[in-house]
Amino acid sequence: MEEETVSGIILTVMVLVLAGAFACARIREHEGIGNAPKGPLRAPHGRLVAVRAVQGAVAFRRLPLFARCLAVSYAVAAALLALDASFSSTLPTFGVVTGLGVWCSIVAAAVGARTVGMRQALLYGFAGYVLLGVLLMLPVAMVEFAVGIKGYVLYLLMNGAAIAGTCLGIAWAPQRVRFERTFEDGTVDTLWVSARAGAFSRLSELAAA
């Protein structure tokens, strides 16, 4: 199986896993809101009877966050490339460089998680990774065809842009508020909710009531 095919399969699996996590998070945020009957999906503990904001949104500066994620992930990428060069007499293949890009994007998410939360860092970071990486594929491939850029340089450019896209996505992540929820059956839990989430305004209204 070609390395490009393997990378495509890995990327597809990551998309499906993150999409599933995103859907589950959104379902959980809407639990007990509205007049949905008690059930395993919309209201497993019955309706919400009380909501309290236990930790307000923490303001953060987006540019320093982007710069911090980018600096750490690029430093790790450079170290891994140097390590590979010391053990191999040939240039890294497409699969190696792409795998390095994925791991360094995860490093960027870990750096950003302290500010925006791991879930948001992974979701927004991955969106930036795919968006910038895919958007650059066509023009860079056209330049390679017209100018004759070597494959190794092309791989570095594409994955470097994808890592930068991850950092941009993390820096664009919204602020969060932590809510404590009390349900009909007495269950109490807490969860972080993004300011861009559909349930945020309703939970904020219930907390202010």
CSV table of C-alpha atoms in Angstrom, one decimal:
chain,number,residue,atom,x,y,z
A,1,MET,CA,0.0,0.0,0.0
A,2,GLU,CA,1.4,3.4,-1.0
A,3,GLU,CA,2.3,5.9,1.7
A,4,GLU,CA,-0.2,8.5,0.3
A,5,THR,CA,-3.0,5.9,0.7
A,6,VAL,CA,-2.0,5.1,4.3
A,7,SER,CA,-1.9,8.8,5.2
A,8,GLY,CA,-5.3,9.3,3.6
A,9,ILE,CA,-6.8,6.5,5.7
A,10,ILE,CA,-5.2,7.9,8.9
A,11,LEU,CA,-6.6,11.3,8.1
A,12,THR,CA,-10.1,9.9,7.4
A,13,VAL,CA,-10.1,8.0,10.7
A,14,MET,CA,-9.0,11.1,12.6
A,15,VAL,CA,-11.8,13.1,10.9
A,16,LEU,CA,-14.4,10.5,11.9
A,17,VAL,CA,-13.2,10.2,15.5
A,18,LEU,CA,-13.1,14.0,16.0
A,19,ALA,CA,-16.5,14.4,14.3
A,20,GLY,CA,-17.9,11.8,16.6
A,21,ALA,CA,-16.4,13.4,19.7
A,22,PHE,CA,-17.8,16.8,18.6
A,23,ALA,CA,-21.3,15.3,18.1
A,24,CYS,CA,-21.2,13.6,21.5
A,25,ALA,CA,-20.1,16.8,23.2
A,26,ARG,CA,-22.9,18.8,21.6
A,27,ILE,CA,-25.5,16.2,22.6
A,28,ARG,CA,-24.3,16.3,26.2
A,29,GLU,CA,-24.4,20.1,26.3
A,30,HIS,CA,-28.2,20.0,25.3
A,31,GLU,CA,-29.1,17.4,27.9
A,32,GLY,CA,-32.3,18.4,29.8
A,33,ILE,CA,-32.8,21.6,27.9
A,34,GLY,CA,-36.3,22.2,26.6
A,35,ASN,CA,-39.3,19.9,26.8
A,36,ALA,CA,-37.7,16.8,25.5
A,37,PRO,CA,-39.1,13.6,27.2
A,38,LYS,CA,-36.8,11.7,29.5
A,39,GLY,CA,-34.7,9.3,27.5
A,40,PRO,CA,-31.2,8.0,27.0
A,41,LEU,CA,-30.2,10.7,24.5
A,42,ARG,CA,-31.7,14.2,25.1
A,43,ALA,CA,-32.6,13.9,28.8
A,44,PRO,CA,-31.1,10.8,30.5
A,45,HIS,CA,-31.5,12.5,33.9
A,46,GLY,CA,-34.7,14.4,33.2
A,47,ARG,CA,-35.0,18.1,32.7
A,48,LEU,CA,-32.6,20.7,34.0
A,49,VAL,CA,-33.8,22.2,37.3
A,50,ALA,CA,-30.9,24.5,38.1
A,51,VAL,CA,-27.8,25.8,36.3
A,52,ARG,CA,-24.9,27.7,37.9
A,53,ALA,CA,-21.8,29.2,36.2
A,54,VAL,CA,-18.9,28.0,38.5
A,55,GLN,CA,-16.0,29.4,36.4
A,56,GLY,CA,-16.3,32.3,34.0
A,57,ALA,CA,-14.6,32.7,30.7
A,58,VAL,CA,-10.9,33.2,30.9
A,59,ALA,CA,-9.7,35.9,28.5
A,60,PHE,CA,-6.6,35.1,26.5
A,61,ARG,CA,-4.6,36.9,23.8
A,62,ARG,CA,-4.8,35.0,20.5
A,63,LEU,CA,-1.5,36.2,18.9
A,64,PRO,CA,0.8,35.1,21.8
A,65,LEU,CA,-1.1,31.8,22.0
A,66,PHE,CA,-0.5,31.2,18.3
A,67,ALA,CA,3.2,32.1,18.6
A,68,ARG,CA,3.7,29.8,21.5
A,69,CYS,CA,2.0,26.8,19.8
A,70,LEU,CA,4.0,27.5,16.6
A,71,ALA,CA,7.4,27.9,18.3
A,72,VAL,CA,7.0,24.7,20.3
A,73,SER,CA,5.7,22.5,17.5
A,74,TYR,CA,8.3,23.8,15.0
A,75,ALA,CA,11.0,23.2,17.5
A,76,VAL,CA,9.8,19.6,18.0
A,77,ALA,CA,9.6,19.2,14.2
A,78,ALA,CA,13.2,20.4,13.7
A,79,ALA,CA,14.5,18.1,16.5
A,80,LEU,CA,12.7,15.1,14.9
A,81,LEU,CA,14.0,15.9,11.5
A,82,ALA,CA,17.5,16.2,12.8
A,83,LEU,CA,17.1,12.9,14.7
A,84,ASP,CA,15.9,11.2,11.5
A,85,ALA,CA,18.8,12.6,9.5
A,86,SER,CA,21.3,11.2,12.0
A,87,PHE,CA,20.0,7.7,11.6
A,88,SER,CA,19.2,7.7,7.9
A,89,SER,CA,21.3,8.3,4.8
A,90,THR,CA,18.2,9.1,2.7
A,91,LEU,CA,15.7,12.0,2.8
A,92,PRO,CA,12.5,11.4,4.7
A,93,THR,CA,9.6,10.0,2.6
A,94,PHE,CA,6.1,11.5,2.3
A,95,GLY,CA,4.8,9.2,5.0
A,96,VAL,CA,7.5,10.1,7.5
A,97,VAL,CA,7.1,13.9,6.9
A,98,THR,CA,3.3,13.6,7.1
A,99,GLY,CA,3.5,11.6,10.3
A,100,LEU,CA,5.9,14.1,11.7
A,101,GLY,CA,3.4,16.9,10.8
A,102,VAL,CA,0.5,15.1,12.6
A,103,TRP,CA,2.6,14.5,15.7
A,104,CYS,CA,3.7,18.1,15.9
A,105,SER,CA,0.1,19.3,15.4
A,106,ILE,CA,-0.8,17.1,18.5
A,107,VAL,CA,2.1,18.8,20.3
A,108,ALA,CA,0.6,22.2,19.4
A,109,ALA,CA,-2.8,21.1,20.7
A,110,ALA,CA,-1.2,20.0,24.0
A,111,VAL,CA,0.4,23.4,24.3
A,112,GLY,CA,-2.8,25.2,23.6
A,113,ALA,CA,-4.9,22.9,25.8
A,114,ARG,CA,-3.9,24.8,29.0
A,115,THR,CA,-5.6,27.9,27.6
A,116,VAL,CA,-8.5,26.7,25.5
A,117,GLY,CA,-9.0,23.1,26.8
A,118,MET,CA,-7.9,19.9,25.1
A,119,ARG,CA,-11.2,19.2,23.3
A,120,GLN,CA,-11.3,22.6,21.7
A,121,ALA,CA,-7.5,22.5,21.0
A,122,LEU,CA,-8.0,19.2,19.1
A,123,LEU,CA,-11.1,20.2,17.2
A,124,TYR,CA,-10.1,23.7,16.1
A,125,GLY,CA,-6.5,22.7,15.7
A,126,PHE,CA,-7.4,19.8,13.4
A,127,ALA,CA,-9.8,22.0,11.4
A,128,GLY,CA,-6.9,24.4,10.8
A,129,TYR,CA,-4.6,21.5,10.0
A,130,VAL,CA,-6.9,20.2,7.3
A,131,LEU,CA,-8.0,23.6,5.9
A,132,LEU,CA,-4.5,25.1,5.5
A,133,GLY,CA,-3.0,21.8,4.5
A,134,VAL,CA,-5.6,21.0,1.8
A,135,LEU,CA,-5.8,24.6,0.6
A,136,LEU,CA,-2.0,24.6,0.0
A,137,MET,CA,-1.9,21.2,-1.8
A,138,LEU,CA,-3.2,22.4,-5.2
A,139,PRO,CA,-1.1,25.6,-5.6
A,140,VAL,CA,2.0,24.0,-4.3
A,141,ALA,CA,1.5,21.0,-6.6
A,142,MET,CA,1.1,23.4,-9.5
A,143,VAL,CA,4.4,25.1,-8.5
A,144,GLU,CA,6.1,21.8,-8.3
A,145,PHE,CA,4.9,20.9,-11.8
A,146,ALA,CA,5.9,24.3,-13.2
A,147,VAL,CA,9.2,24.9,-11.4
A,148,GLY,CA,10.3,21.4,-10.5
A,149,ILE,CA,10.5,21.5,-6.8
A,150,LYS,CA,11.8,18.3,-5.3
A,151,GLY,CA,9.4,16.1,-3.4
A,152,TYR,CA,11.1,16.5,0.0
A,153,VAL,CA,10.9,20.3,-0.1
A,154,LEU,CA,7.2,20.0,-1.2
A,155,TYR,CA,6.4,17.7,1.7
A,156,LEU,CA,8.1,20.1,4.2
A,157,LEU,CA,6.2,23.1,2.8
A,158,MET,CA,2.8,21.3,3.0
A,159,ASN,CA,3.2,19.9,6.5
A,160,GLY,CA,4.8,23.1,7.8
A,161,ALA,CA,1.7,25.0,6.6
A,162,ALA,CA,-0.6,22.4,8.1
A,163,ILE,CA,1.2,22.7,11.5
A,164,ALA,CA,0.8,26.5,11.2
A,165,GLY,CA,-2.9,25.9,10.4
A,166,THR,CA,-3.2,23.9,13.6
A,167,CYS,CA,-1.8,26.7,15.6
A,168,LEU,CA,-4.1,29.2,13.9
A,169,GLY,CA,-7.1,27.0,14.6
A,170,ILE,CA,-6.2,26.8,18.3
A,171,ALA,CA,-5.7,30.5,18.6
A,172,TRP,CA,-9.2,31.0,17.0
A,173,ALA,CA,-10.9,28.8,19.6
A,174,PRO,CA,-13.6,30.5,21.6
A,175,GLN,CA,-13.6,31.2,25.3
A,176,ARG,CA,-15.4,28.7,27.6
A,177,VAL,CA,-17.5,28.8,30.7
A,178,ARG,CA,-17.9,26.0,33.2
A,179,PHE,CA,-21.5,25.3,34.2
A,180,GLU,CA,-22.8,23.2,37.1
A,181,ARG,CA,-26.1,21.5,36.2
A,182,THR,CA,-28.7,19.9,38.5
A,183,PHE,CA,-31.2,17.6,36.8
A,184,GLU,CA,-34.7,16.3,37.7
A,185,ASP,CA,-33.4,13.0,39.2
A,186,GLY,CA,-30.9,14.8,41.5
A,187,THR,CA,-27.9,14.2,39.3
A,188,VAL,CA,-25.3,17.1,39.5
A,189,ASP,CA,-22.5,17.5,37.0
A,190,THR,CA,-20.2,20.1,35.6
A,191,LEU,CA,-19.0,20.7,32.0
A,192,TRP,CA,-17.2,23.3,30.0
A,193,VAL,CA,-19.3,24.9,27.2
A,194,SER,CA,-17.9,27.0,24.3
A,195,ALA,CA,-19.2,30.5,23.8
A,196,ARG,CA,-20.0,29.5,20.2
A,197,ALA,CA,-22.0,26.4,21.2
A,198,GLY,CA,-25.7,26.3,20.5
A,199,ALA,CA,-26.5,25.5,24.2
A,200,PHE,CA,-24.4,28.3,25.6
A,201,SER,CA,-27.0,31.1,25.5
A,202,ARG,CA,-29.7,28.8,27.0
A,203,LEU,CA,-27.4,27.7,29.8
A,204,SER,CA,-26.4,31.3,30.5
A,205,GLU,CA,-30.0,32.3,30.7
A,206,LEU,CA,-30.8,29.5,33.1
A,207,ALA,CA,-27.8,30.4,35.2
A,208,ALA,CA,-28.9,34.0,35.4
A,209,ALA,CA,-32.5,33.2,36.3
